[in-house]
């Protein structure tokens, strides 16, 4: 999959109201899979003071293995049960991580996802004051969620916008097959 960086600022009122506007009986369209801290293998190409969002769309076990081979997982919060929520080929997994932050808590979260045919907006939130002890090293907080494959067209390109704290950070176009 290929991504395009964008500096366009987008204001989404939905991001600020996501959980509060959802009816109590309504479940979010995504399932938690995993979160924690990662260190990308190609980290030398990114400055220590960078703030760069990276993301990926995963539709098979082999793509998940490929993603896992590009990062070193550290301090992961998921379990075997949550990892099984990525039931391929019935799932589409979205993963996002933010380069670089001091290790503390679990600060990166998906707060909402809007799916409109071939267009998906993933709203992410960065907790500026995460709970827990701070460690003296920099890693990338990561979050991973699964969506039902039935939410998407049978095949063709789907555009995924990743919005962090009301700013469009990254757009990925992925060919679903």
Short mmCIF file of N, CA and C in Angstrom, two decimals:
data_model
loop_
_atom_site.label_atom_id
_atom_site.label_comp_id
_atom_site.label_asym_id
_atom_site.label_seq_id
_atom_site.Cartn_x
_atom_site.Cartn_y
_atom_site.Cartn_z
N UNK A 1 0.83 -1.18 0.00
CA UNK A 1 0.00 0.00 0.00
C UNK A 1 0.88 1.24 0.00
N UNK A 2 0.35 2.27 -0.57
CA UNK A 2 1.14 3.49 -0.64
C UNK A 2 0.41 4.60 0.07
N UNK A 3 1.15 5.45 0.77
CA UNK A 3 0.53 6.54 1.50
C UNK A 3 1.02 7.87 0.98
N UNK A 4 0.19 8.86 1.15
CA UNK A 4 0.56 10.21 0.76
C UNK A 4 0.48 11.07 2.01
N UNK A 5 1.52 11.85 2.26
CA UNK A 5 1.51 12.74 3.40
C UNK A 5 0.73 13.99 3.02
N UNK A 6 0.01 14.54 3.97
CA UNK A 6 -0.75 15.75 3.70
C UNK A 6 -0.67 16.66 4.90
N UNK A 7 -0.56 17.93 4.64
CA UNK A 7 -0.53 18.89 5.74
C UNK A 7 -1.84 19.65 5.84
N UNK A 8 -2.85 19.20 5.11
CA UNK A 8 -4.15 19.84 5.12
C UNK A 8 -4.76 19.73 6.51
N UNK A 9 -5.28 20.84 7.01
CA UNK A 9 -5.95 20.83 8.31
C UNK A 9 -7.42 20.61 8.07
N UNK A 10 -7.98 19.63 8.77
CA UNK A 10 -9.38 19.31 8.63
C UNK A 10 -10.00 19.40 10.01
N UNK A 11 -11.11 20.06 10.13
CA UNK A 11 -11.81 20.16 11.41
C UNK A 11 -12.99 19.20 11.37
N UNK A 12 -13.05 18.32 12.33
CA UNK A 12 -14.13 17.34 12.41
C UNK A 12 -14.76 17.42 13.79
N UNK A 13 -15.99 17.87 13.84
CA UNK A 13 -16.65 17.95 15.13
C UNK A 13 -16.91 16.54 15.67
N UNK A 14 -17.01 15.56 14.79
CA UNK A 14 -17.26 14.19 15.20
C UNK A 14 -16.14 13.67 16.10
N UNK A 15 -14.92 14.06 15.84
CA UNK A 15 -13.79 13.60 16.64
C UNK A 15 -13.94 14.03 18.08
N UNK A 16 -14.40 15.23 18.31
CA UNK A 16 -14.54 15.73 19.67
C UNK A 16 -15.72 15.10 20.39
N UNK A 17 -16.75 14.65 19.64
CA UNK A 17 -17.94 14.13 20.27
C UNK A 17 -18.09 12.62 20.16
N UNK A 18 -17.16 11.94 19.58
CA UNK A 18 -17.33 10.56 19.15
C UNK A 18 -18.04 9.66 20.15
N UNK A 19 -17.49 9.47 21.33
CA UNK A 19 -18.08 8.55 22.28
C UNK A 19 -19.32 9.13 22.94
N UNK A 20 -19.33 10.44 23.17
CA UNK A 20 -20.46 11.04 23.87
C UNK A 20 -21.70 11.09 22.98
N UNK A 21 -21.55 11.15 21.65
CA UNK A 21 -22.70 11.23 20.76
C UNK A 21 -23.25 9.86 20.38
N UNK A 22 -22.52 8.81 20.64
CA UNK A 22 -22.95 7.46 20.30
C UNK A 22 -24.00 7.00 21.32
N UNK A 23 -25.07 6.39 20.83
CA UNK A 23 -26.11 5.87 21.70
C UNK A 23 -25.53 4.73 22.53
N UNK A 24 -26.00 4.58 23.79
CA UNK A 24 -25.43 3.54 24.66
C UNK A 24 -25.49 2.14 24.07
N UNK A 25 -26.55 1.80 23.32
CA UNK A 25 -26.67 0.44 22.76
C UNK A 25 -25.88 0.27 21.47
N UNK A 26 -25.37 1.35 20.90
CA UNK A 26 -24.64 1.31 19.64
C UNK A 26 -23.17 1.00 19.88
N UNK A 27 -22.67 -0.04 19.26
CA UNK A 27 -21.26 -0.39 19.39
C UNK A 27 -20.46 0.27 18.29
N UNK A 28 -19.20 0.59 18.56
CA UNK A 28 -18.37 1.17 17.49
C UNK A 28 -18.14 0.14 16.39
N UNK A 29 -17.83 0.61 15.17
CA UNK A 29 -17.65 -0.34 14.06
C UNK A 29 -16.32 -1.10 14.13
N UNK A 30 -15.44 -0.76 15.06
CA UNK A 30 -14.15 -1.42 15.14
C UNK A 30 -14.02 -2.25 16.41
N UNK A 31 -13.07 -3.19 16.36
CA UNK A 31 -12.74 -4.03 17.52
C UNK A 31 -11.27 -3.80 17.87
N UNK A 32 -11.01 -3.62 19.15
CA UNK A 32 -9.63 -3.45 19.62
C UNK A 32 -8.86 -4.73 19.33
N UNK A 33 -7.65 -4.59 18.79
CA UNK A 33 -6.79 -5.74 18.53
C UNK A 33 -5.54 -5.67 19.41
N UNK A 34 -4.88 -4.51 19.40
CA UNK A 34 -3.58 -4.43 20.06
C UNK A 34 -3.21 -2.96 20.23
N UNK A 35 -2.38 -2.68 21.21
CA UNK A 35 -1.80 -1.34 21.35
C UNK A 35 -0.52 -1.47 22.14
N UNK A 36 0.23 -0.40 22.18
CA UNK A 36 1.48 -0.43 22.93
C UNK A 36 2.51 0.47 22.28
N UNK A 37 3.75 0.05 22.33
CA UNK A 37 4.87 0.84 21.83
C UNK A 37 5.68 0.00 20.87
N UNK A 38 6.09 0.61 19.75
CA UNK A 38 6.89 -0.10 18.76
C UNK A 38 8.10 0.75 18.38
N UNK A 39 9.07 0.08 17.79
CA UNK A 39 10.25 0.74 17.24
C UNK A 39 10.43 0.23 15.82
N UNK A 40 10.12 1.06 14.82
CA UNK A 40 10.26 0.63 13.43
C UNK A 40 11.71 0.27 13.10
N UNK A 41 11.90 -0.74 12.27
CA UNK A 41 13.22 -1.19 11.87
C UNK A 41 13.98 -0.06 11.16
N UNK A 42 13.29 0.77 10.35
CA UNK A 42 13.94 1.84 9.60
C UNK A 42 14.02 3.15 10.39
N UNK A 43 14.10 3.05 11.70
CA UNK A 43 14.05 4.24 12.55
C UNK A 43 15.20 5.21 12.33
N UNK A 44 16.30 4.80 11.75
CA UNK A 44 17.42 5.70 11.53
C UNK A 44 17.07 6.83 10.59
N UNK A 45 16.06 6.62 9.74
CA UNK A 45 15.69 7.65 8.77
C UNK A 45 14.80 8.74 9.37
N UNK A 46 14.45 8.60 10.64
CA UNK A 46 13.55 9.54 11.28
C UNK A 46 14.25 10.23 12.44
N UNK A 47 14.25 11.55 12.45
CA UNK A 47 14.91 12.30 13.51
C UNK A 47 14.24 12.08 14.86
N UNK A 48 15.03 12.20 15.92
CA UNK A 48 14.55 11.96 17.28
C UNK A 48 13.46 12.94 17.70
N UNK A 49 13.40 14.11 17.07
CA UNK A 49 12.40 15.09 17.46
C UNK A 49 11.26 15.18 16.45
N UNK A 50 11.14 14.16 15.61
CA UNK A 50 10.07 14.11 14.62
C UNK A 50 8.74 13.78 15.30
N UNK A 51 7.67 14.20 14.65
CA UNK A 51 6.33 13.80 15.06
C UNK A 51 5.62 13.39 13.78
N UNK A 52 5.81 12.14 13.40
CA UNK A 52 5.32 11.63 12.13
C UNK A 52 4.38 10.46 12.37
N UNK A 53 3.16 10.54 11.81
CA UNK A 53 2.21 9.45 11.92
C UNK A 53 2.44 8.49 10.76
N UNK A 54 2.51 7.21 11.08
CA UNK A 54 2.58 6.17 10.07
C UNK A 54 1.39 5.24 10.26
N UNK A 55 0.93 4.65 9.17
CA UNK A 55 -0.24 3.77 9.26
C UNK A 55 -0.13 2.68 8.21
N UNK A 56 -0.95 1.65 8.39
CA UNK A 56 -0.99 0.57 7.42
C UNK A 56 -2.38 -0.06 7.44
N UNK A 57 -2.74 -0.66 6.32
CA UNK A 57 -3.99 -1.41 6.17
C UNK A 57 -3.58 -2.86 5.95
N UNK A 58 -4.15 -3.76 6.73
CA UNK A 58 -3.75 -5.17 6.69
C UNK A 58 -4.98 -6.03 6.46
N UNK A 59 -4.91 -6.90 5.43
CA UNK A 59 -6.09 -7.71 5.08
C UNK A 59 -5.83 -9.22 5.11
N UNK A 60 -4.63 -9.63 5.51
CA UNK A 60 -4.34 -11.07 5.56
C UNK A 60 -3.31 -11.36 6.64
N UNK A 61 -3.21 -12.62 7.01
CA UNK A 61 -2.23 -13.03 8.01
C UNK A 61 -0.81 -12.77 7.52
N UNK A 62 -0.58 -12.95 6.21
CA UNK A 62 0.77 -12.70 5.68
C UNK A 62 1.13 -11.21 5.74
N UNK A 63 0.15 -10.33 5.49
CA UNK A 63 0.40 -8.89 5.62
C UNK A 63 0.65 -8.50 7.08
N UNK A 64 -0.04 -9.16 8.01
CA UNK A 64 0.19 -8.90 9.43
C UNK A 64 1.60 -9.34 9.82
N UNK A 65 2.02 -10.50 9.32
CA UNK A 65 3.40 -10.96 9.56
C UNK A 65 4.41 -9.97 8.98
N UNK A 66 4.13 -9.48 7.77
CA UNK A 66 5.02 -8.51 7.13
C UNK A 66 5.12 -7.23 7.96
N UNK A 67 3.96 -6.74 8.45
CA UNK A 67 3.99 -5.55 9.31
C UNK A 67 4.82 -5.82 10.56
N UNK A 68 4.57 -6.95 11.20
CA UNK A 68 5.30 -7.28 12.43
C UNK A 68 6.81 -7.42 12.19
N UNK A 69 7.20 -7.73 10.96
CA UNK A 69 8.64 -7.84 10.67
C UNK A 69 9.29 -6.46 10.46
N UNK A 70 8.47 -5.41 10.32
CA UNK A 70 9.03 -4.07 10.12
C UNK A 70 9.11 -3.26 11.41
N UNK A 71 8.57 -3.80 12.50
CA UNK A 71 8.63 -3.10 13.79
C UNK A 71 9.08 -4.08 14.87
N UNK A 72 9.72 -3.53 15.87
CA UNK A 72 10.05 -4.31 17.06
C UNK A 72 9.00 -3.93 18.10
N UNK A 73 8.21 -4.92 18.53
CA UNK A 73 7.16 -4.65 19.50
C UNK A 73 7.75 -4.54 20.89
N UNK A 74 7.36 -3.50 21.59
CA UNK A 74 7.80 -3.29 22.96
C UNK A 74 6.57 -2.91 23.78
N UNK A 75 6.44 -3.45 24.95
CA UNK A 75 5.38 -3.05 25.88
C UNK A 75 4.00 -3.14 25.21
N UNK A 76 3.66 -4.29 24.66
CA UNK A 76 2.39 -4.49 23.96
C UNK A 76 1.30 -4.85 24.96
N UNK A 77 0.09 -4.31 24.75
CA UNK A 77 -1.02 -4.52 25.67
C UNK A 77 -2.03 -5.57 25.18
N UNK A 78 -1.95 -6.01 23.96
CA UNK A 78 -2.89 -6.99 23.46
C UNK A 78 -2.56 -8.39 23.96
N UNK A 79 -3.51 -9.30 23.81
CA UNK A 79 -3.32 -10.70 24.20
C UNK A 79 -3.67 -11.59 23.02
N UNK A 80 -3.52 -12.89 23.19
CA UNK A 80 -3.91 -13.83 22.15
C UNK A 80 -5.38 -13.68 21.78
N UNK A 81 -6.21 -13.38 22.76
CA UNK A 81 -7.64 -13.21 22.51
C UNK A 81 -7.88 -11.98 21.63
N UNK A 82 -7.23 -10.86 21.95
CA UNK A 82 -7.45 -9.66 21.14
C UNK A 82 -6.84 -9.80 19.76
N UNK A 83 -5.71 -10.49 19.66
CA UNK A 83 -5.10 -10.69 18.34
C UNK A 83 -5.98 -11.55 17.45
N UNK A 84 -6.77 -12.46 18.02
CA UNK A 84 -7.70 -13.29 17.24
C UNK A 84 -8.87 -12.49 16.70
N UNK A 85 -9.03 -11.24 17.14
CA UNK A 85 -10.10 -10.39 16.59
C UNK A 85 -9.80 -10.02 15.15
N UNK A 86 -8.58 -10.22 14.73
CA UNK A 86 -8.20 -10.00 13.33
C UNK A 86 -8.40 -11.31 12.60
N UNK A 87 -9.65 -11.64 12.32
CA UNK A 87 -10.03 -12.90 11.70
C UNK A 87 -10.01 -12.73 10.18
N UNK A 88 -8.89 -13.12 9.56
CA UNK A 88 -8.75 -12.95 8.12
C UNK A 88 -9.39 -14.13 7.41
N UNK A 89 -10.02 -13.93 6.28
CA UNK A 89 -10.14 -12.72 5.44
C UNK A 89 -11.37 -11.87 5.77
N UNK A 90 -12.07 -12.17 6.87
CA UNK A 90 -13.28 -11.43 7.21
C UNK A 90 -13.00 -10.08 7.87
N UNK A 91 -11.72 -9.74 8.11
CA UNK A 91 -11.37 -8.50 8.78
C UNK A 91 -10.41 -7.65 7.95
N UNK A 92 -10.50 -6.35 8.19
CA UNK A 92 -9.52 -5.39 7.69
C UNK A 92 -8.93 -4.75 8.95
N UNK A 93 -7.61 -4.83 9.11
CA UNK A 93 -6.96 -4.29 10.29
C UNK A 93 -6.30 -2.96 9.93
N UNK A 94 -6.51 -1.98 10.78
CA UNK A 94 -5.88 -0.67 10.62
C UNK A 94 -4.91 -0.49 11.77
N UNK A 95 -3.69 -0.08 11.44
CA UNK A 95 -2.68 0.15 12.47
C UNK A 95 -2.09 1.54 12.24
N UNK A 96 -1.87 2.25 13.35
CA UNK A 96 -1.25 3.58 13.28
C UNK A 96 -0.26 3.71 14.42
N UNK A 97 0.86 4.38 14.13
CA UNK A 97 1.82 4.68 15.19
C UNK A 97 2.45 6.03 14.93
N UNK A 98 2.86 6.69 16.01
CA UNK A 98 3.35 8.06 15.96
C UNK A 98 4.80 8.12 16.43
N UNK A 99 5.66 8.60 15.56
CA UNK A 99 7.08 8.72 15.88
C UNK A 99 7.31 10.07 16.53
N UNK A 100 7.96 10.24 17.41
CA UNK A 100 8.51 9.63 18.60
C UNK A 100 7.92 10.30 19.83
N UNK A 101 7.77 9.56 20.90
CA UNK A 101 7.30 10.11 22.17
C UNK A 101 8.02 9.40 23.31
N UNK A 102 8.17 10.07 24.46
CA UNK A 102 8.69 9.37 25.63
C UNK A 102 7.69 8.27 26.04
N UNK A 103 8.17 7.12 26.40
CA UNK A 103 7.31 5.99 26.75
C UNK A 103 6.59 6.27 28.06
N UNK A 104 5.25 6.32 27.97
CA UNK A 104 4.42 6.51 29.16
C UNK A 104 2.98 6.15 28.81
N UNK A 105 2.40 5.22 29.53
CA UNK A 105 1.01 4.85 29.35
C UNK A 105 0.70 4.27 27.98
N UNK A 106 -0.51 4.55 27.52
CA UNK A 106 -1.01 4.07 26.23
C UNK A 106 -1.71 5.25 25.55
N UNK A 107 -0.93 6.23 25.02
CA UNK A 107 -1.50 7.52 24.66
C UNK A 107 -2.24 7.63 23.32
N UNK A 108 -2.05 6.70 22.39
CA UNK A 108 -2.67 6.82 21.07
C UNK A 108 -3.91 5.93 20.99
N UNK A 109 -5.05 6.53 20.63
CA UNK A 109 -6.31 5.79 20.59
C UNK A 109 -7.10 6.11 19.34
N UNK A 110 -7.85 5.11 18.86
CA UNK A 110 -8.87 5.35 17.84
C UNK A 110 -10.10 5.80 18.59
N UNK A 111 -10.65 6.97 18.22
CA UNK A 111 -11.85 7.46 18.89
C UNK A 111 -13.09 7.37 18.02
N UNK A 112 -12.90 7.23 16.71
CA UNK A 112 -14.04 7.06 15.83
C UNK A 112 -13.55 6.63 14.45
N UNK A 113 -14.42 5.96 13.72
CA UNK A 113 -14.15 5.59 12.33
C UNK A 113 -15.44 5.80 11.56
N UNK A 114 -15.34 6.51 10.45
CA UNK A 114 -16.48 6.71 9.56
C UNK A 114 -16.19 5.98 8.26
N UNK A 115 -17.13 5.15 7.83
CA UNK A 115 -16.99 4.40 6.58
C UNK A 115 -18.11 4.84 5.65
N UNK A 116 -17.72 5.31 4.46
CA UNK A 116 -18.69 5.74 3.46
C UNK A 116 -18.25 5.16 2.12
N UNK A 117 -18.62 3.90 1.88
CA UNK A 117 -18.25 3.24 0.64
C UNK A 117 -16.74 3.07 0.52
N UNK A 118 -16.14 3.77 -0.43
CA UNK A 118 -14.71 3.66 -0.68
C UNK A 118 -13.89 4.72 0.06
N UNK A 119 -14.51 5.37 1.03
CA UNK A 119 -13.83 6.43 1.77
C UNK A 119 -13.97 6.17 3.27
N UNK A 120 -12.83 6.11 3.96
CA UNK A 120 -12.82 5.82 5.40
C UNK A 120 -12.02 6.92 6.10
N UNK A 121 -12.57 7.42 7.20
CA UNK A 121 -11.84 8.39 8.03
C UNK A 121 -11.63 7.74 9.39
N UNK A 122 -10.36 7.66 9.79
CA UNK A 122 -9.98 7.10 11.09
C UNK A 122 -9.56 8.27 11.97
N UNK A 123 -10.32 8.49 13.05
CA UNK A 123 -10.02 9.58 13.97
C UNK A 123 -9.18 9.04 15.12
N UNK A 124 -8.02 9.62 15.28
CA UNK A 124 -7.10 9.23 16.35
C UNK A 124 -6.96 10.37 17.34
N UNK A 125 -6.66 10.00 18.57
CA UNK A 125 -6.45 11.01 19.60
C UNK A 125 -5.17 10.68 20.35
N UNK A 126 -4.39 11.71 20.62
CA UNK A 126 -3.17 11.55 21.40
C UNK A 126 -3.41 12.18 22.77
N UNK A 127 -3.34 11.36 23.79
CA UNK A 127 -3.48 11.84 25.16
C UNK A 127 -2.16 12.49 25.56
N UNK A 128 -2.17 13.80 25.75
CA UNK A 128 -0.95 14.53 26.08
C UNK A 128 -0.45 14.25 27.49
N UNK A 129 -1.32 13.73 28.35
CA UNK A 129 -0.93 13.43 29.74
C UNK A 129 -1.33 12.00 30.08
N UNK A 130 -0.66 11.01 29.46
CA UNK A 130 -1.04 9.62 29.72
C UNK A 130 -0.69 9.19 31.14
N UNK A 131 -1.44 8.21 31.62
CA UNK A 131 -1.20 7.66 32.94
C UNK A 131 0.03 6.77 32.93
N UNK A 132 0.63 6.58 34.08
CA UNK A 132 1.75 5.64 34.19
C UNK A 132 3.09 6.32 34.30
N UNK A 133 4.07 5.48 34.58
CA UNK A 133 5.44 5.94 34.76
C UNK A 133 6.08 6.26 33.41
N UNK A 134 6.82 7.35 33.35
CA UNK A 134 7.53 7.72 32.13
C UNK A 134 8.91 7.07 32.14
N UNK A 135 9.29 6.51 30.99
CA UNK A 135 10.59 5.87 30.85
C UNK A 135 11.51 6.75 30.02
N UNK A 136 12.81 6.68 30.25
CA UNK A 136 13.75 7.61 29.60
C UNK A 136 14.18 7.21 28.19
N UNK A 137 13.25 6.79 27.34
CA UNK A 137 13.59 6.49 25.96
C UNK A 137 12.39 6.78 25.07
N UNK A 138 12.67 6.97 23.78
CA UNK A 138 11.64 7.31 22.82
C UNK A 138 11.23 6.08 22.01
N UNK A 139 9.93 5.88 21.87
CA UNK A 139 9.37 4.85 21.01
C UNK A 139 8.14 5.43 20.33
N UNK A 140 7.46 4.64 19.56
CA UNK A 140 6.27 5.08 18.84
C UNK A 140 5.03 4.41 19.45
N UNK A 141 4.10 5.20 20.02
CA UNK A 141 2.85 4.59 20.49
C UNK A 141 2.07 4.07 19.29
N UNK A 142 1.47 2.88 19.45
CA UNK A 142 0.80 2.20 18.34
C UNK A 142 -0.59 1.78 18.80
N UNK A 143 -1.54 1.83 17.87
CA UNK A 143 -2.87 1.29 18.11
C UNK A 143 -3.30 0.49 16.88
N UNK A 144 -4.03 -0.60 17.12
CA UNK A 144 -4.45 -1.50 16.05
C UNK A 144 -5.89 -1.92 16.30
N UNK A 145 -6.74 -1.75 15.27
CA UNK A 145 -8.15 -2.13 15.38
C UNK A 145 -8.54 -2.94 14.14
N UNK A 146 -9.62 -3.71 14.28
CA UNK A 146 -10.13 -4.52 13.16
C UNK A 146 -11.54 -4.05 12.81
N UNK A 147 -11.83 -4.08 11.52
CA UNK A 147 -13.16 -3.77 10.99
C UNK A 147 -13.65 -4.99 10.22
N UNK A 148 -14.97 -5.15 10.13
CA UNK A 148 -15.53 -6.23 9.33
C UNK A 148 -15.31 -5.94 7.86
N UNK A 149 -14.83 -6.91 7.13
CA UNK A 149 -14.58 -6.77 5.69
C UNK A 149 -15.86 -6.45 4.94
N UNK A 150 -17.01 -6.89 5.49
CA UNK A 150 -18.30 -6.66 4.84
C UNK A 150 -18.68 -5.18 4.80
N UNK A 151 -17.98 -4.33 5.56
CA UNK A 151 -18.25 -2.89 5.56
C UNK A 151 -17.73 -2.20 4.28
N UNK A 152 -16.93 -2.93 3.49
CA UNK A 152 -16.25 -2.33 2.35
C UNK A 152 -16.75 -2.94 1.04
N UNK A 153 -16.52 -2.23 -0.09
CA UNK A 153 -16.85 -2.81 -1.39
C UNK A 153 -16.11 -4.12 -1.61
N UNK A 154 -16.64 -4.97 -2.47
CA UNK A 154 -16.05 -6.29 -2.71
C UNK A 154 -14.61 -6.16 -3.19
N UNK A 155 -14.34 -5.24 -4.10
CA UNK A 155 -12.97 -5.04 -4.55
C UNK A 155 -12.79 -3.59 -5.00
N UNK A 156 -11.56 -3.24 -5.26
CA UNK A 156 -11.25 -1.89 -5.71
C UNK A 156 -10.53 -1.08 -4.65
N UNK A 157 -10.17 0.12 -5.03
CA UNK A 157 -9.40 0.99 -4.16
C UNK A 157 -10.28 1.66 -3.10
N UNK A 158 -9.76 1.71 -1.87
CA UNK A 158 -10.43 2.39 -0.76
C UNK A 158 -9.44 3.41 -0.21
N UNK A 159 -9.93 4.61 0.06
CA UNK A 159 -9.10 5.67 0.60
C UNK A 159 -9.29 5.74 2.12
N UNK A 160 -8.18 5.69 2.86
CA UNK A 160 -8.19 5.76 4.32
C UNK A 160 -7.50 7.05 4.75
N UNK A 161 -8.25 7.96 5.36
CA UNK A 161 -7.68 9.18 5.93
C UNK A 161 -7.46 8.96 7.42
N UNK A 162 -6.26 9.25 7.89
CA UNK A 162 -5.92 9.14 9.31
C UNK A 162 -5.82 10.56 9.86
N UNK A 163 -6.75 10.91 10.76
CA UNK A 163 -6.85 12.24 11.34
C UNK A 163 -6.42 12.15 12.80
N UNK A 164 -5.39 12.91 13.15
CA UNK A 164 -4.89 12.93 14.53
C UNK A 164 -5.18 14.29 15.13
N UNK A 165 -5.94 14.30 16.23
CA UNK A 165 -6.28 15.55 16.92
C UNK A 165 -6.77 16.62 15.95
N UNK A 166 -7.75 16.24 15.11
CA UNK A 166 -8.42 17.14 14.15
C UNK A 166 -7.58 17.59 12.98
N UNK A 167 -6.43 16.97 12.74
CA UNK A 167 -5.62 17.33 11.57
C UNK A 167 -5.38 16.08 10.73
N UNK A 168 -5.66 16.21 9.44
CA UNK A 168 -5.37 15.11 8.52
C UNK A 168 -3.86 14.92 8.46
N UNK A 169 -3.40 13.73 8.80
CA UNK A 169 -1.97 13.44 8.83
C UNK A 169 -1.50 12.61 7.65
N UNK A 170 -2.38 11.71 7.20
CA UNK A 170 -1.93 10.71 6.24
C UNK A 170 -3.13 10.14 5.50
N UNK A 171 -2.97 9.91 4.20
CA UNK A 171 -3.98 9.23 3.41
C UNK A 171 -3.34 8.01 2.76
N UNK A 172 -3.96 6.87 2.94
CA UNK A 172 -3.51 5.63 2.29
C UNK A 172 -4.59 5.17 1.33
N UNK A 173 -4.19 4.81 0.13
CA UNK A 173 -5.10 4.20 -0.82
C UNK A 173 -4.73 2.73 -0.89
N UNK A 174 -5.72 1.87 -0.61
CA UNK A 174 -5.45 0.45 -0.53
C UNK A 174 -6.39 -0.28 -1.48
N UNK A 175 -5.85 -1.20 -2.25
CA UNK A 175 -6.64 -1.99 -3.19
C UNK A 175 -7.15 -3.24 -2.49
N UNK A 176 -8.42 -3.27 -2.16
CA UNK A 176 -9.02 -4.45 -1.53
C UNK A 176 -9.34 -5.47 -2.61
N UNK A 177 -9.04 -6.73 -2.32
CA UNK A 177 -9.31 -7.79 -3.31
C UNK A 177 -10.11 -8.89 -2.70
#
